[in-house]
mmCIF file with all atom_site columns, C-alpha atoms in Angstrom:
data_model
loop_
_atom_site.group_PDB
_atom_site.id
_atom_site.type_symbol
_atom_site.label_atom_id
_atom_site.label_alt_id
_atom_site.label_comp_id
_atom_site.label_asym_id
_atom_site.label_entity_id
_atom_site.label_seq_id
_atom_site.pdbx_PDB_ins_code
_atom_site.Cartn_x
_atom_site.Cartn_y
_atom_site.Cartn_z
_atom_site.occupancy
_atom_site.B_iso_or_equiv
_atom_site.pdbx_formal_charge
_atom_site.auth_seq_id
_atom_site.auth_comp_id
_atom_site.auth_asym_id
_atom_site.auth_atom_id
_atom_site.pdbx_PDB_model_num
ATOM 1   C CA . MET A 1 1   ? -11.575 -7.544  10.133 1.00 59.00 ? 1   MET A CA 1
ATOM 2   C CA . GLU A 1 2   ? -8.351  -6.157  8.628  1.00 59.00 ? 2   GLU A CA 1
ATOM 3   C CA . THR A 1 3   ? -5.075  -6.916  10.371 1.00 72.00 ? 3   THR A CA 1
ATOM 4   C CA . LEU A 1 4   ? -2.813  -3.963  11.091 1.00 81.00 ? 4   LEU A CA 1
ATOM 5   C CA . ASP A 1 5   ? 0.268   -5.662  9.643  1.00 80.00 ? 5   ASP A CA 1
ATOM 6   C CA . LYS A 1 6   ? -1.208  -5.071  6.171  1.00 85.00 ? 6   LYS A CA 1
ATOM 7   C CA . LEU A 1 7   ? -1.650  -1.337  6.832  1.00 90.00 ? 7   LEU A CA 1
ATOM 8   C CA . ASN A 1 8   ? 1.384   0.943   6.564  1.00 91.00 ? 8   ASN A CA 1
ATOM 9   C CA . ALA A 1 9   ? 2.127   4.677   6.436  1.00 92.00 ? 9   ALA A CA 1
ATOM 10  C CA . LYS A 1 10  ? 1.683   4.844   2.652  1.00 93.00 ? 10  LYS A CA 1
ATOM 11  C CA . ILE A 1 11  ? -1.741  3.203   2.799  1.00 95.00 ? 11  ILE A CA 1
ATOM 12  C CA . PHE A 1 12  ? -2.866  5.538   5.585  1.00 96.00 ? 12  PHE A CA 1
ATOM 13  C CA . ALA A 1 13  ? -1.432  8.594   3.756  1.00 96.00 ? 13  ALA A CA 1
ATOM 14  C CA . GLU A 1 14  ? -3.678  7.748   0.807  1.00 97.00 ? 14  GLU A CA 1
ATOM 15  C CA . GLN A 1 15  ? -6.624  8.190   3.206  1.00 97.00 ? 15  GLN A CA 1
ATOM 16  C CA . LEU A 1 16  ? -5.657  11.621  4.608  1.00 97.00 ? 16  LEU A CA 1
ATOM 17  C CA . HIS A 1 17  ? -8.670  13.823  5.409  1.00 98.00 ? 17  HIS A CA 1
ATOM 18  C CA . THR A 1 18  ? -11.118 10.934  5.197  1.00 98.00 ? 18  THR A CA 1
ATOM 19  C CA . ARG A 1 19  ? -13.481 9.803   7.931  1.00 98.00 ? 19  ARG A CA 1
ATOM 20  C CA . PHE A 1 20  ? -13.127 6.857   10.271 1.00 97.00 ? 20  PHE A CA 1
ATOM 21  C CA . LYS A 1 21  ? -15.891 5.654   12.577 1.00 97.00 ? 21  LYS A CA 1
ATOM 22  C CA . ALA A 1 22  ? -14.891 4.764   16.140 1.00 96.00 ? 22  ALA A CA 1
ATOM 23  C CA . HIS A 1 23  ? -17.346 2.366   17.737 1.00 90.00 ? 23  HIS A CA 1
ATOM 24  C CA . VAL A 1 24  ? -17.329 3.100   21.452 1.00 83.00 ? 24  VAL A CA 1
ATOM 25  C CA . GLY A 1 25  ? -20.500 1.449   22.702 1.00 78.00 ? 25  GLY A CA 1
ATOM 26  C CA . ASN A 1 26  ? -22.823 4.368   21.926 1.00 75.00 ? 26  ASN A CA 1
ATOM 27  C CA . PRO A 1 27  ? -25.630 3.925   19.410 1.00 82.00 ? 27  PRO A CA 1
ATOM 28  C CA . GLU A 1 28  ? -23.817 6.276   17.019 1.00 90.00 ? 28  GLU A CA 1
ATOM 29  C CA . PRO A 1 29  ? -20.083 5.923   16.273 1.00 94.00 ? 29  PRO A CA 1
ATOM 30  C CA . VAL A 1 30  ? -17.731 8.856   16.845 1.00 96.00 ? 30  VAL A CA 1
ATOM 31  C CA . GLU A 1 31  ? -16.382 10.246  13.578 1.00 97.00 ? 31  GLU A CA 1
ATOM 32  C CA . LEU A 1 32  ? -12.645 10.889  13.371 1.00 98.00 ? 32  LEU A CA 1
ATOM 33  C CA . GLU A 1 33  ? -10.769 12.510  10.498 1.00 98.00 ? 33  GLU A CA 1
ATOM 34  C CA . LEU A 1 34  ? -7.263  11.340  9.645  1.00 98.00 ? 34  LEU A CA 1
ATOM 35  C CA . ALA A 1 35  ? -5.402  14.659  9.834  1.00 98.00 ? 35  ALA A CA 1
ATOM 36  C CA . GLU A 1 36  ? -1.715  13.623  9.644  1.00 98.00 ? 36  GLU A CA 1
ATOM 37  C CA . VAL A 1 37  ? 0.563   10.711  8.850  1.00 98.00 ? 37  VAL A CA 1
ATOM 38  C CA . ASN A 1 38  ? 4.095   11.214  10.178 1.00 97.00 ? 38  ASN A CA 1
ATOM 39  C CA . GLU A 1 39  ? 6.724   8.731   9.044  1.00 93.00 ? 39  GLU A CA 1
ATOM 40  C CA . ARG A 1 40  ? 10.224  8.462   10.501 1.00 89.00 ? 40  ARG A CA 1
ATOM 41  C CA . THR A 1 41  ? 13.107  6.354   9.310  1.00 79.00 ? 41  THR A CA 1
ATOM 42  C CA . THR A 1 42  ? 15.260  4.912   12.056 1.00 77.00 ? 42  THR A CA 1
ATOM 43  C CA . SER A 1 43  ? 16.675  1.886   10.255 1.00 81.00 ? 43  SER A CA 1
ATOM 44  C CA . PRO A 1 44  ? 15.730  -0.344  7.320  1.00 82.00 ? 44  PRO A CA 1
ATOM 45  C CA . GLN A 1 45  ? 14.570  -3.004  9.767  1.00 84.00 ? 45  GLN A CA 1
ATOM 46  C CA . VAL A 1 46  ? 12.119  -0.773  11.657 1.00 87.00 ? 46  VAL A CA 1
ATOM 47  C CA . GLU A 1 47  ? 8.853   0.790   10.540 1.00 89.00 ? 47  GLU A CA 1
ATOM 48  C CA . LEU A 1 48  ? 7.947   3.858   12.607 1.00 92.00 ? 48  LEU A CA 1
ATOM 49  C CA . PHE A 1 49  ? 5.029   6.183   11.912 1.00 95.00 ? 49  PHE A CA 1
ATOM 50  C CA . SER A 1 50  ? 2.219   7.926   13.719 1.00 97.00 ? 50  SER A CA 1
ATOM 51  C CA . LEU A 1 51  ? -1.328  8.883   12.816 1.00 98.00 ? 51  LEU A CA 1
ATOM 52  C CA . ILE A 1 52  ? -3.115  11.976  14.100 1.00 98.00 ? 52  ILE A CA 1
ATOM 53  C CA . PHE A 1 53  ? -6.901  11.923  14.090 1.00 98.00 ? 53  PHE A CA 1
ATOM 54  C CA . ARG A 1 54  ? -9.261  14.829  14.819 1.00 98.00 ? 54  ARG A CA 1
ATOM 55  C CA . GLY A 1 55  ? -12.565 14.165  16.512 1.00 97.00 ? 55  GLY A CA 1
ATOM 56  C CA . PRO A 1 56  ? -15.344 16.216  18.069 1.00 96.00 ? 56  PRO A CA 1
ATOM 57  C CA . VAL A 1 57  ? -14.972 18.139  21.323 1.00 95.00 ? 57  VAL A CA 1
ATOM 58  C CA . THR A 1 58  ? -17.230 15.565  22.998 1.00 92.00 ? 58  THR A CA 1
ATOM 59  C CA . PRO A 1 59  ? -17.309 12.739  23.627 1.00 92.00 ? 59  PRO A CA 1
ATOM 60  C CA . ILE A 1 60  ? -13.612 12.360  24.353 1.00 92.00 ? 60  ILE A CA 1
ATOM 61  C CA . LEU A 1 61  ? -12.367 8.866   23.626 1.00 94.00 ? 61  LEU A CA 1
ATOM 62  C CA . VAL A 1 62  ? -10.299 7.429   26.466 1.00 94.00 ? 62  VAL A CA 1
ATOM 63  C CA . GLN A 1 63  ? -6.836  5.990   25.855 1.00 96.00 ? 63  GLN A CA 1
ATOM 64  C CA . HIS A 1 64  ? -7.817  2.533   24.741 1.00 94.00 ? 64  HIS A CA 1
ATOM 65  C CA . ILE A 1 65  ? -7.989  0.076   21.853 1.00 95.00 ? 65  ILE A CA 1
ATOM 66  C CA . HIS A 1 66  ? -10.882 1.309   19.718 1.00 95.00 ? 66  HIS A CA 1
ATOM 67  C CA . HIS A 1 67  ? -12.719 -0.527  16.964 1.00 95.00 ? 67  HIS A CA 1
ATOM 68  C CA . LEU A 1 68  ? -12.437 1.625   13.814 1.00 96.00 ? 68  LEU A CA 1
ATOM 69  C CA . GLU A 1 69  ? -14.219 1.341   10.509 1.00 95.00 ? 69  GLU A CA 1
ATOM 70  C CA . HIS A 1 70  ? -13.265 2.991   7.219  1.00 96.00 ? 70  HIS A CA 1
ATOM 71  C CA . ASP A 1 71  ? -14.932 2.793   3.798  1.00 96.00 ? 71  ASP A CA 1
ATOM 72  C CA . LYS A 1 72  ? -11.743 1.670   2.013  1.00 95.00 ? 72  LYS A CA 1
ATOM 73  C CA . LEU A 1 73  ? -9.590  0.169   4.777  1.00 95.00 ? 73  LEU A CA 1
ATOM 74  C CA . GLY A 1 74  ? -12.319 -1.882  6.424  1.00 94.00 ? 74  GLY A CA 1
ATOM 75  C CA . LYS A 1 75  ? -12.578 -2.679  10.137 1.00 94.00 ? 75  LYS A CA 1
ATOM 76  C CA . PHE A 1 76  ? -9.652  -2.875  12.536 1.00 94.00 ? 76  PHE A CA 1
ATOM 77  C CA . ASP A 1 77  ? -8.693  -2.205  16.151 1.00 94.00 ? 77  ASP A CA 1
ATOM 78  C CA . LEU A 1 78  ? -6.310  0.655   16.940 1.00 95.00 ? 78  LEU A CA 1
ATOM 79  C CA . PHE A 1 79  ? -4.840  1.959   20.198 1.00 96.00 ? 79  PHE A CA 1
ATOM 80  C CA . LEU A 1 80  ? -5.649  5.697   20.367 1.00 97.00 ? 80  LEU A CA 1
ATOM 81  C CA . THR A 1 81  ? -4.379  8.233   22.877 1.00 97.00 ? 81  THR A CA 1
ATOM 82  C CA . PRO A 1 82  ? -5.955  11.689  23.279 1.00 97.00 ? 82  PRO A CA 1
ATOM 83  C CA . ILE A 1 83  ? -3.146  14.239  22.839 1.00 97.00 ? 83  ILE A CA 1
ATOM 84  C CA . GLY A 1 84  ? -4.890  17.604  22.824 1.00 96.00 ? 84  GLY A CA 1
ATOM 85  C CA . GLN A 1 85  ? -8.108  19.528  22.678 1.00 95.00 ? 85  GLN A CA 1
ATOM 86  C CA . ASP A 1 86  ? -9.218  22.975  21.568 1.00 95.00 ? 86  ASP A CA 1
ATOM 87  C CA . GLU A 1 87  ? -12.523 24.623  20.708 1.00 94.00 ? 87  GLU A CA 1
ATOM 88  C CA . ASN A 1 88  ? -12.564 22.779  17.346 1.00 93.00 ? 88  ASN A CA 1
ATOM 89  C CA . GLY A 1 89  ? -12.166 19.245  18.647 1.00 96.00 ? 89  GLY A CA 1
ATOM 90  C CA . THR A 1 90  ? -9.956  16.593  20.177 1.00 98.00 ? 90  THR A CA 1
ATOM 91  C CA . SER A 1 91  ? -6.761  15.151  18.676 1.00 98.00 ? 91  SER A CA 1
ATOM 92  C CA . TYR A 1 92  ? -5.762  11.503  19.005 1.00 98.00 ? 92  TYR A CA 1
ATOM 93  C CA . GLU A 1 93  ? -2.525  9.726   18.162 1.00 98.00 ? 93  GLU A CA 1
ATOM 94  C CA . ALA A 1 94  ? -1.763  6.149   17.151 1.00 97.00 ? 94  ALA A CA 1
ATOM 95  C CA . ILE A 1 95  ? 1.893   5.073   16.974 1.00 96.00 ? 95  ILE A CA 1
ATOM 96  C CA . PHE A 1 96  ? 3.239   2.194   14.905 1.00 93.00 ? 96  PHE A CA 1
ATOM 97  C CA . HIS A 1 97  ? 6.709   0.932   15.830 1.00 90.00 ? 97  HIS A CA 1
ATOM 98  C CA . ARG A 1 98  ? 7.404   -2.504  14.450 1.00 87.00 ? 98  ARG A CA 1
ATOM 99  C CA . LEU A 1 99  ? 9.980   -4.618  12.682 1.00 83.00 ? 99  LEU A CA 1
ATOM 100 C CA . ASN A 1 100 ? 9.765   -4.757  8.897  1.00 77.00 ? 100 ASN A CA 1
ATOM 101 C CA . LYS A 1 101 ? 9.118   -8.170  7.479  1.00 69.00 ? 101 LYS A CA 1
ATOM 102 C CA . PRO A 1 102 ? 11.984  -9.546  5.369  1.00 63.00 ? 102 PRO A CA 1
ATOM 103 C CA . GLN A 1 103 ? 11.370  -9.273  1.638  1.00 56.00 ? 103 GLN A CA 1
ATOM 104 C CA . PRO A 1 104 ? 11.447  -12.623 -0.220 1.00 54.00 ? 104 PRO A CA 1
#
């Protein structure tokens, strides 16, 4: 399983509009598309970005840590929050707010 500290906004941005599988205990995973990567700069010491995923109208994933799988990024756990829904599907957000590691 991939650790999230190796995944950053640039790596996720390279995967825009690709599919992620959310394993939620059903026989079939729920497919999510990475729709947006929003990066903000607050200081050189802090990494802050968010991911917006689009999923189907149903099932709606609850706010929770979900096990995701991606063809290039591998398997990892990510805390997703549903943030909106329309006739085309449900949107989810994951927020990363962490200290940058010092460069050697």
